[in-house]
PDB file of C-alpha atoms and ligand atoms in Angstrom:
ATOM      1  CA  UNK A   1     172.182 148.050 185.546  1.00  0.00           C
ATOM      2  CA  UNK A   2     171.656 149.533 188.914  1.00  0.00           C
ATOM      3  CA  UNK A   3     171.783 147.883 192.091  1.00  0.00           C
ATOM      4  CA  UNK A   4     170.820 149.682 195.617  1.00  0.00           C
ATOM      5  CA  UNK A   5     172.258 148.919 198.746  1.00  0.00           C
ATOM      6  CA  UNK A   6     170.621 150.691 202.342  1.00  0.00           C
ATOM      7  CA  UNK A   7     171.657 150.362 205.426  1.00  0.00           C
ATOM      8  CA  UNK A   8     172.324 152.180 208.312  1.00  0.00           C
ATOM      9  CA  UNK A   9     175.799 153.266 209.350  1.00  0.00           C
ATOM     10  CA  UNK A  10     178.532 151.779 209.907  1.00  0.00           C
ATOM     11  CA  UNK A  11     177.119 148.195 208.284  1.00  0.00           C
ATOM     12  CA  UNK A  12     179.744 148.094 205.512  1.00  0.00           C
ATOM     13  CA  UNK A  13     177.535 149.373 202.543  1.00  0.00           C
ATOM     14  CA  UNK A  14     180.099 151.613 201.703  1.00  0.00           C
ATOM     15  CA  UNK A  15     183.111 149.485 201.398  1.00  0.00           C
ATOM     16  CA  UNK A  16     180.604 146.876 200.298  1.00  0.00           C
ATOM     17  CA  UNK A  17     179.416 148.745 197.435  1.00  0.00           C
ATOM     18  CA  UNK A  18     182.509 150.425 196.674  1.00  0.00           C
ATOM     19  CA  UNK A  19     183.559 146.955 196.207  1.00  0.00           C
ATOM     20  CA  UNK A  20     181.161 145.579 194.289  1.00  0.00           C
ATOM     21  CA  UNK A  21     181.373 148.507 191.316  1.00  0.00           C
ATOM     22  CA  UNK A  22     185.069 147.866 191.310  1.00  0.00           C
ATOM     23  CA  UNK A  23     184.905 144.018 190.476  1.00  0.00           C
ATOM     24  CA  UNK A  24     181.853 144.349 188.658  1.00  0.00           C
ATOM     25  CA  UNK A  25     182.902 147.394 186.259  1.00  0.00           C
ATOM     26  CA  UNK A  26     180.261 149.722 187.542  1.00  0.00           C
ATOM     27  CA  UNK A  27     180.171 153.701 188.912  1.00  0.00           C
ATOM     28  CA  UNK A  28     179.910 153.501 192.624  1.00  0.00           C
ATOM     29  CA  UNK A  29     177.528 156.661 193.995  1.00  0.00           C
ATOM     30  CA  UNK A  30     177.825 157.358 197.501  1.00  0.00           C
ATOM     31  CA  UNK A  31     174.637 159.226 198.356  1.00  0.00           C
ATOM     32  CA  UNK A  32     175.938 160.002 201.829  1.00  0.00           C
ATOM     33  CA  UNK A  33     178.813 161.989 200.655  1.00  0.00           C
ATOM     34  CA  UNK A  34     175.914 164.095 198.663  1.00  0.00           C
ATOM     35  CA  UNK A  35     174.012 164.873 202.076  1.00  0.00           C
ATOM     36  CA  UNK A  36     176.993 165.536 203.820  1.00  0.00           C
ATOM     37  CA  UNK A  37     178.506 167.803 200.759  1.00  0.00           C
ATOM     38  CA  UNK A  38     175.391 170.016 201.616  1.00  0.00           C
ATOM     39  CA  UNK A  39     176.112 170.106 205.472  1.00  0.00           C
ATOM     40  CA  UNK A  40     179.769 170.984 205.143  1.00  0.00           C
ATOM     41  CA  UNK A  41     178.683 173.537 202.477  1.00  0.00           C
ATOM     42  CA  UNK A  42     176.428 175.113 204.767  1.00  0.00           C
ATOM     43  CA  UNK A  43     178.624 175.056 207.498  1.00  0.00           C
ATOM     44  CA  UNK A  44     181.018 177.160 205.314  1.00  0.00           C
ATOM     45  CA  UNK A  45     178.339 179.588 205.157  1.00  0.00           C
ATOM     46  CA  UNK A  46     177.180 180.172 208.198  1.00  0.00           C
ATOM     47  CA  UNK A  47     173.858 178.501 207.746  1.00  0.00           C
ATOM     48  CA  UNK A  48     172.214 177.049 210.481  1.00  0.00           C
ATOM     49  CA  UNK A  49     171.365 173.068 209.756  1.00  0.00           C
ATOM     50  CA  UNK A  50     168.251 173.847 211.230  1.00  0.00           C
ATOM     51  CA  UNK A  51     167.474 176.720 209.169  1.00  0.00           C
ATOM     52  CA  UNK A  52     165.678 174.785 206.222  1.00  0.00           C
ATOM     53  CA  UNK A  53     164.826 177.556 203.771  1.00  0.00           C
ATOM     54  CA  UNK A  54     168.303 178.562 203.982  1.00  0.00           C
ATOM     55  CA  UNK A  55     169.750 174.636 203.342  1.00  0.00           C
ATOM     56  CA  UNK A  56     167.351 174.076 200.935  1.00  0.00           C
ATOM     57  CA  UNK A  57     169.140 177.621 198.932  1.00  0.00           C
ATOM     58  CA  UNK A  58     172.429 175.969 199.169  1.00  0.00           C
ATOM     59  CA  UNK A  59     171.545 172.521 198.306  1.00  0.00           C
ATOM     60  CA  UNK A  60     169.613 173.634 195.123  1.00  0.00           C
ATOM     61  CA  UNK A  61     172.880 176.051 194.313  1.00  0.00           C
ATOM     62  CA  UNK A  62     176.123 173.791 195.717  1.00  0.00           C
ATOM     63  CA  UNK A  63     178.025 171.971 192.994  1.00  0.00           C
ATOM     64  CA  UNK A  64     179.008 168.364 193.967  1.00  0.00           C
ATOM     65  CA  UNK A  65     181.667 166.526 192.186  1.00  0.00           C
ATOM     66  CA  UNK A  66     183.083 162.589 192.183  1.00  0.00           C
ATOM     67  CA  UNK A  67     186.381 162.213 190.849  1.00  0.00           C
ATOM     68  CA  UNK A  68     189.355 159.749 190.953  1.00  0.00           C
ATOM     69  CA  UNK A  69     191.730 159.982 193.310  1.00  0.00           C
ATOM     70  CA  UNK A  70     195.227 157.878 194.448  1.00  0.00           C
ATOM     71  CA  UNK A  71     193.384 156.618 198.275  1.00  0.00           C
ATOM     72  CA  UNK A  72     190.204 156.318 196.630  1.00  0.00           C
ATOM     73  CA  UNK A  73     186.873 159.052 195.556  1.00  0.00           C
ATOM     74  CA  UNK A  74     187.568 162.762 195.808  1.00  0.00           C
ATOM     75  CA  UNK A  75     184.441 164.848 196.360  1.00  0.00           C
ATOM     76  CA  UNK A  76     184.690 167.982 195.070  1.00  0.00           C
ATOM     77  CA  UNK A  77     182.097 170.851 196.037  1.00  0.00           C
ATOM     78  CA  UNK A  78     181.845 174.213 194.199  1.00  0.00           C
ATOM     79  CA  UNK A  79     185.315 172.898 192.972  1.00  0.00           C
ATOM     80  CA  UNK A  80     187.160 172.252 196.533  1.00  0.00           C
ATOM     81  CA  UNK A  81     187.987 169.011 197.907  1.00  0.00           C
ATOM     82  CA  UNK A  82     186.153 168.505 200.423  1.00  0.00           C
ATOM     83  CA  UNK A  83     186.779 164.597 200.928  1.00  0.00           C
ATOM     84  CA  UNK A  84     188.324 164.922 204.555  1.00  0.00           C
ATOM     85  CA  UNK A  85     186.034 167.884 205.617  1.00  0.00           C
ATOM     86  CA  UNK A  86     182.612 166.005 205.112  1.00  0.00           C
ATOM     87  CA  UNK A  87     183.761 163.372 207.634  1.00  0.00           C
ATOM     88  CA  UNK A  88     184.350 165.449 210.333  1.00  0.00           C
ATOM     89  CA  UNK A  89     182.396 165.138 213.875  1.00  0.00           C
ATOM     90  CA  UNK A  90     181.038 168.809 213.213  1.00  0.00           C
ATOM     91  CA  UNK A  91     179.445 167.483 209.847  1.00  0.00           C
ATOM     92  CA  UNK A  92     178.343 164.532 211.455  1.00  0.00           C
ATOM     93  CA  UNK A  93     176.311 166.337 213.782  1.00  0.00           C
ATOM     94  CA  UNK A  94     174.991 168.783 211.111  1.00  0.00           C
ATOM     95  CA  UNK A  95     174.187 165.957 208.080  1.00  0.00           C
ATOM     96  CA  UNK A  96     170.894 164.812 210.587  1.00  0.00           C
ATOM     97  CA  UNK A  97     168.873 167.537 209.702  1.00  0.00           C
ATOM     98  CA  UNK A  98     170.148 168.572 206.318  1.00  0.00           C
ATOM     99  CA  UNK A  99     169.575 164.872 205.006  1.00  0.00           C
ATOM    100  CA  UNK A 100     165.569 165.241 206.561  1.00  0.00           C
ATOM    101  CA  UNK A 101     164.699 168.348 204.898  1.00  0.00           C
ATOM    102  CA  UNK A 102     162.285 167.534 202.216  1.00  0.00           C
ATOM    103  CA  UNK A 103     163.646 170.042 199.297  1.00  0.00           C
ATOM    104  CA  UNK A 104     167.478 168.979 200.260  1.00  0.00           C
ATOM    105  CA  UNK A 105     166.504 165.094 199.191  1.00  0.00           C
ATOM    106  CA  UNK A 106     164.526 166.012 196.426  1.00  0.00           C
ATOM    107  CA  UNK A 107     167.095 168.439 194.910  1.00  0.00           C
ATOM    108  CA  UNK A 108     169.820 165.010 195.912  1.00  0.00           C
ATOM    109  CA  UNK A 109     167.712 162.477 194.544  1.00  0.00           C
ATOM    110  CA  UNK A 110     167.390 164.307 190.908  1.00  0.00           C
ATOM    111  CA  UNK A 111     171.238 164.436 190.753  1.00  0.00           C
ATOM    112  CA  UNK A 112     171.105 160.788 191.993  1.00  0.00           C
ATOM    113  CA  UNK A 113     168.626 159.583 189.453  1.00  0.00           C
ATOM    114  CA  UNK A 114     170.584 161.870 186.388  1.00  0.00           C
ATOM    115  CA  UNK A 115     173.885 159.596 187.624  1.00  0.00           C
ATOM    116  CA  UNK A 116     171.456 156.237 186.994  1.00  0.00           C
ATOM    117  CA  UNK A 117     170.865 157.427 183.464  1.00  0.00           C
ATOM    118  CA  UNK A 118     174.009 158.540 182.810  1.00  0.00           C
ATOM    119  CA  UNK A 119     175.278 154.428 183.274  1.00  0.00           C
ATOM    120  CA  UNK A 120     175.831 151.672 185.042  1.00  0.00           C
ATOM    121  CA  UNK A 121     175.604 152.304 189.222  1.00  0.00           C
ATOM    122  CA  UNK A 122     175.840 150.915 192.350  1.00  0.00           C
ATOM    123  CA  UNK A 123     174.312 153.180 194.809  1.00  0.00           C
ATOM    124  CA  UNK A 124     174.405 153.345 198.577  1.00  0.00           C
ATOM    125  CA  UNK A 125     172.641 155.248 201.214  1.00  0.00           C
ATOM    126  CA  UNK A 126     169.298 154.815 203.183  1.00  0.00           C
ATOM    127  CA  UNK A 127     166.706 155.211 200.504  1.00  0.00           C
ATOM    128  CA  UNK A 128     168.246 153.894 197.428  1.00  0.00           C
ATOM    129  CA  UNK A 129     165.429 150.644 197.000  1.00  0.00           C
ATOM    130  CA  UNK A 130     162.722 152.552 197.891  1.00  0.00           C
ATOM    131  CA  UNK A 131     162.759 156.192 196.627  1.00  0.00           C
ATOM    132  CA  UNK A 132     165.687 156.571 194.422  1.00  0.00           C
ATOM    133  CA  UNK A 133     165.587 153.703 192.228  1.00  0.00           C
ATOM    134  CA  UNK A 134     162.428 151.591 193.082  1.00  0.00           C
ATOM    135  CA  UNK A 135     163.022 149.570 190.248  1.00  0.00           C
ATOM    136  CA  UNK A 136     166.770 148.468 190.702  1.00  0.00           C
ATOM    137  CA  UNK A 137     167.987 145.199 189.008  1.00  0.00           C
ATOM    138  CA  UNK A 138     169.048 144.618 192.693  1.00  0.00           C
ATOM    139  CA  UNK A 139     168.385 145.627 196.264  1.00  0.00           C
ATOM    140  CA  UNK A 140     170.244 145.361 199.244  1.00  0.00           C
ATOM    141  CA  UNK A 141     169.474 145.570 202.981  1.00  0.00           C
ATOM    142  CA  UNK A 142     172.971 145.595 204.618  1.00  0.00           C
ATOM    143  CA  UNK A 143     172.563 145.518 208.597  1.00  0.00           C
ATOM    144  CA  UNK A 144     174.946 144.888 211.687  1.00  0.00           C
ATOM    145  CA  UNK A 145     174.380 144.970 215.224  1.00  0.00           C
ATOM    146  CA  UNK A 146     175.089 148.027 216.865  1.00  0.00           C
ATOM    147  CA  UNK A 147     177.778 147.005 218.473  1.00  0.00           C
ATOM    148  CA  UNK A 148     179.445 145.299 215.067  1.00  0.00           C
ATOM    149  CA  UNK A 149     178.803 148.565 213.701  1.00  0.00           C
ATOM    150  CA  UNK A 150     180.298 150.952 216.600  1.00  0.00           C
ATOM    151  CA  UNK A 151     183.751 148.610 216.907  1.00  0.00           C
ATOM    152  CA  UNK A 152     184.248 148.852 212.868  1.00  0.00           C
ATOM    153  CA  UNK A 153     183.966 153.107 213.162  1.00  0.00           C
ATOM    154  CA  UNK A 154     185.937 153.017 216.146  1.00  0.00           C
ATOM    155  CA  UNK A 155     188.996 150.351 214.576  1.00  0.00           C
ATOM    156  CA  UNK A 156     188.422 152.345 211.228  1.00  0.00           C
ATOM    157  CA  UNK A 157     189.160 156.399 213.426  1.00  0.00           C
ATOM    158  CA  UNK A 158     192.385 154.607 214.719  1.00  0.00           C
ATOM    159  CA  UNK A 159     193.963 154.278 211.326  1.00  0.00           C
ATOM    160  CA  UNK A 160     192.602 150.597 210.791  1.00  0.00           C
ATOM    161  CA  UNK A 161     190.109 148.644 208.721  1.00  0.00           C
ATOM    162  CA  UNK A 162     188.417 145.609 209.738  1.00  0.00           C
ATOM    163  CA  UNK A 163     186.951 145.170 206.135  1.00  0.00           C
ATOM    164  CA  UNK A 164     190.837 144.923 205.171  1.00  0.00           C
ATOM    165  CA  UNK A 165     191.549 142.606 208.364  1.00  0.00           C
ATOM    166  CA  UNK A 166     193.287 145.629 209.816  1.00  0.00           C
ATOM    167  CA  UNK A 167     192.453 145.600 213.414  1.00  0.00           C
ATOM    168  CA  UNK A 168     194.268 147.685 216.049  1.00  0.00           C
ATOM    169  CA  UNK A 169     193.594 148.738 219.647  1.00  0.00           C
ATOM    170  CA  UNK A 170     190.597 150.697 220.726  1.00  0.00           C
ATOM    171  CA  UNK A 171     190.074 153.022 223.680  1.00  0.00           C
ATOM    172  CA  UNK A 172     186.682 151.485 225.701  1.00  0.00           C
ATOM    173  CA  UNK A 173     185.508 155.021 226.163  1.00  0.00           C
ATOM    174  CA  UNK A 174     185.876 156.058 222.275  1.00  0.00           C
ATOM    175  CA  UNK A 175     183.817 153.155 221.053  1.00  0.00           C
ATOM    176  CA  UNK A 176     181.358 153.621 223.472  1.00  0.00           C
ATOM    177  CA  UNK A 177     180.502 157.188 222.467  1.00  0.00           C
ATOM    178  CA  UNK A 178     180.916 156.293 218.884  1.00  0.00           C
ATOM    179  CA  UNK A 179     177.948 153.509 219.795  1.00  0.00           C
ATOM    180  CA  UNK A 180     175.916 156.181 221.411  1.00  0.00           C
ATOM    181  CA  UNK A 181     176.281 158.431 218.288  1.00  0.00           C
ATOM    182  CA  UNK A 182     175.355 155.494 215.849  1.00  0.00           C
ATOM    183  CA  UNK A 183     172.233 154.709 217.917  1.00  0.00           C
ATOM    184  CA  UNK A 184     170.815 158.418 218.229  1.00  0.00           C
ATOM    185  CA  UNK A 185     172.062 158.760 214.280  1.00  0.00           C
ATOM    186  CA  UNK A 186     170.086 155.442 213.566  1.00  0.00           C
ATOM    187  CA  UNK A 187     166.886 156.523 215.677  1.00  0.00           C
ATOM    188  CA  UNK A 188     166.663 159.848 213.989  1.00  0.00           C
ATOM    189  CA  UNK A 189     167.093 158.315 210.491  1.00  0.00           C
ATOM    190  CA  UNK A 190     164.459 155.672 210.912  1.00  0.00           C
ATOM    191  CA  UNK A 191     161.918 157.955 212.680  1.00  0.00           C
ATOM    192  CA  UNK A 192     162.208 161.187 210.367  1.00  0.00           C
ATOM    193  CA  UNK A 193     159.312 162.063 208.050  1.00  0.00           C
ATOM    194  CA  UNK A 194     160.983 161.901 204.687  1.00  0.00           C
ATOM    195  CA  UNK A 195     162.429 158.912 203.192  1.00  0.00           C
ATOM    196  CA  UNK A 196     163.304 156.958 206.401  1.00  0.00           C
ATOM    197  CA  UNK A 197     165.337 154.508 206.497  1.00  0.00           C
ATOM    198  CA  UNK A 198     163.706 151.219 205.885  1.00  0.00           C
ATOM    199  CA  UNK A 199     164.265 148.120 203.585  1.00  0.00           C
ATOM    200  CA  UNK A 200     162.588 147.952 200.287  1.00  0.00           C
ATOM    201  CA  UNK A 201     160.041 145.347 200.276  1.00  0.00           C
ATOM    202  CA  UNK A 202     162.055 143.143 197.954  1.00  0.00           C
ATOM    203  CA  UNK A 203     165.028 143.731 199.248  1.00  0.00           C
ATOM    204  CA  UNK A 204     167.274 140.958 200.175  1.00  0.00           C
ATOM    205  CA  UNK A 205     168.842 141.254 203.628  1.00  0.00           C
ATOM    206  CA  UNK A 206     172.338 140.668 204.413  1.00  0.00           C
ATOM    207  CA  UNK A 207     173.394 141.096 208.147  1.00  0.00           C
ATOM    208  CA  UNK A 208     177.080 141.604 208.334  1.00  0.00           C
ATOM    209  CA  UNK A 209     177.889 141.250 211.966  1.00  0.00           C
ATOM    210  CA  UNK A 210     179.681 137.317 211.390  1.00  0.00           C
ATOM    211  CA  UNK A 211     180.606 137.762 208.152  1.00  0.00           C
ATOM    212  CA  UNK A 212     183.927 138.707 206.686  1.00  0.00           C
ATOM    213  CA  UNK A 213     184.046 141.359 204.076  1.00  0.00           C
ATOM    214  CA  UNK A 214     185.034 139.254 201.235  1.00  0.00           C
ATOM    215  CA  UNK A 215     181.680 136.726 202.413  1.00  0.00           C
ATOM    216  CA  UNK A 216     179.443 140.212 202.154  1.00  0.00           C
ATOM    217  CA  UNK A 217     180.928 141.297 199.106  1.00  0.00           C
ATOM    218  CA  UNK A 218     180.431 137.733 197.151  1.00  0.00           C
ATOM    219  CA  UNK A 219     176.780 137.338 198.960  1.00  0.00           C
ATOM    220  CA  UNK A 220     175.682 140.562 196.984  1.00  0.00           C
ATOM    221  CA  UNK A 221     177.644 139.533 193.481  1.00  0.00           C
ATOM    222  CA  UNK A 222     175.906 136.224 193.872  1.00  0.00           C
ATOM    223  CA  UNK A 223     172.410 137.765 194.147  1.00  0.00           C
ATOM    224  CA  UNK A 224     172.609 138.368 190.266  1.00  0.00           C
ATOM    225  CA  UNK A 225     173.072 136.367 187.361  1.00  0.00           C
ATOM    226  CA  UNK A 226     174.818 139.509 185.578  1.00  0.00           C
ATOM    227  CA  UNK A 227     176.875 140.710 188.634  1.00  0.00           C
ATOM    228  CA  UNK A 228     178.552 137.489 188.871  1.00  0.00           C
ATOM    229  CA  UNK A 229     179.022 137.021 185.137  1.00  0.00           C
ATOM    230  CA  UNK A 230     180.787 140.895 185.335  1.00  0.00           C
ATOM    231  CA  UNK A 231     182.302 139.676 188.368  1.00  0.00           C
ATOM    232  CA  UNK A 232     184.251 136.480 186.347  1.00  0.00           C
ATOM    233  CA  UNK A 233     184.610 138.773 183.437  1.00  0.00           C
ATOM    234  CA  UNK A 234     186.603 141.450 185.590  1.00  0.00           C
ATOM    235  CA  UNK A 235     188.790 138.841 187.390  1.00  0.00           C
ATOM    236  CA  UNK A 236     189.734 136.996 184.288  1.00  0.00           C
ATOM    237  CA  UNK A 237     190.601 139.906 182.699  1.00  0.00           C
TER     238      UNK A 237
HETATM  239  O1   DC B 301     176.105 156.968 204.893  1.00  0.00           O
HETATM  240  P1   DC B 301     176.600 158.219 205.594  1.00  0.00           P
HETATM  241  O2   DC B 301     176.931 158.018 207.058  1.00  0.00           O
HETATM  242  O3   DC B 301     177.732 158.873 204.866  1.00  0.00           O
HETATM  243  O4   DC B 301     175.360 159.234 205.544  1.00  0.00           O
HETATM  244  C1   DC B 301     175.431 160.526 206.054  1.00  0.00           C
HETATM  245  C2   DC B 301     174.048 161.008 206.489  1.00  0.00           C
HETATM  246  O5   DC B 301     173.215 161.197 205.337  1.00  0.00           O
HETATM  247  C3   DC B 301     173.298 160.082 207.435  1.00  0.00           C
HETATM  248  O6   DC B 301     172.853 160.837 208.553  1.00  0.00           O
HETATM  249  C4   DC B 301     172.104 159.602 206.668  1.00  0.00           C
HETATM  250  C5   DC B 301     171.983 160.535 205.501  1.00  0.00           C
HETATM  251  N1   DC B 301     171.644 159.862 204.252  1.00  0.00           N
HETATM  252  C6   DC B 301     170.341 159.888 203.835  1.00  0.00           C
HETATM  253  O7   DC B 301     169.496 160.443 204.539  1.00  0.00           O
HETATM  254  N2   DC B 301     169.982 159.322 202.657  1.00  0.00           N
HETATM  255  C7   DC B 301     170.902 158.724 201.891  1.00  0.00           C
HETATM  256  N3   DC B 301     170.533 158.182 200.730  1.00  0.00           N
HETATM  257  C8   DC B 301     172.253 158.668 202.308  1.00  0.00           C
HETATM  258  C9   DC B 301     172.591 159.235 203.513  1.00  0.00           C
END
């Protein structure tokens, strides 16, 4: 089975679906980690984002790997681990136009689709319902208000985790930068030519902004007859 879940930043999906495989026995794909795989990889090499011929030359050559790791996914690319290094501010900046250049999503979306065959998925990013797997058993539209969204990164850069009830103090200048970043990331990704973000048309909306992360998590289990029967299969076992 394959269920999508899009949203924009810093709404949850990825804890969310991360989540959601676990309890449900599934292969959680982060699609973002793909995009920003490329980025890092082309900041390695000197590439210019903006350079597209070039990206698209090291997207259609880079390696990118998921494997198990103690705190979680290790991404591998061309066989380093690059988990830390794709988070960084400097990737964040790049990962804009890398993830709108036409050839870089259709070389991503091939490797995305080959993971669907290859089993059972749950899939995150920003085009999962509508390009990637049209036809998923289930689709997600995970939203928060910006501000939900900037206090979350800004809690989660200070060591804690909101989604874990982890909260701890934030500087007032941090979060507001992190808000301005979100917004300019969010207007670029809605307003770029291919694959923006938007909802599927039968997508089922979940806005996370009041909701704990255990009330998100069971809202998307509960959406499907066979999530929740994997879901009471997992915990009883
Ligand atoms: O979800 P994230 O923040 O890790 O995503 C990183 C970037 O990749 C973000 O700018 C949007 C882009 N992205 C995309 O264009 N399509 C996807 N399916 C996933 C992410």
């Amino acid at each position: 089975m394959i269920v999508a879940i899009d949203g924009p930043s810093g709404s949850g999906k990825s804890s969310v679906a991360r989540e959601v495989a676990r309890r449900c026995g599934l292969t959680y794909l982060d699609t973002g980690a793909m995009y920003r795989s490329v980025a890092w990889a082309c900041l390695e090499r000197g590439v210019d984002p903006e350079d597209a011929p070039a990206v698209a030359r090291v997207a259609e050559g880079v390696r990118i790997e998921f494997a198990p790791g103690e705190d979680g996914q290790r991404v591998l690319v061309d066989g380093t681990d690059a988990t830390a290094a794709i988070r960084t501010p400097e990737v964040e900046l790049a990962v804009s136009p890398v993830s709108a250049n036409p050839r870089v999503r259709e070389v991503m979306v091939a490797l995305q689709r080959a993971a669907g065959e290859r089993g059972d998925v749950v899939a995150e990013g920003r085009d999962i319902g509508t390009v990637v797997f049209p036809a998923a058993d289930v689709k997600v539209f995970l939203s928060a208000s910006p501000e939900a969204r900037a206090r979350r990164r800004a809690v989660q850069r200070q060591g804690g985790n909101l989604a874990c009830g982890r909260d701890v103090a934030v500087d007032a200048e941090a979060e507001r930068k992190i808000l301005a970043d979100l917004m300019r990331r969010d207007a670029y990704d809605s307003s770029r030519e291919a694959s923006p973000l938007r909802p599927a048309d039968d997508a089922r909306h979940i806005d996370s902004s009041d909701l704990t992360f255990e009330e998100v998590v069971r809202a998307v289990v509960s959406l499907s007859p066979e999530l929740s029967a994997r879901a009471s299969e997992g915990a009883a076992s």
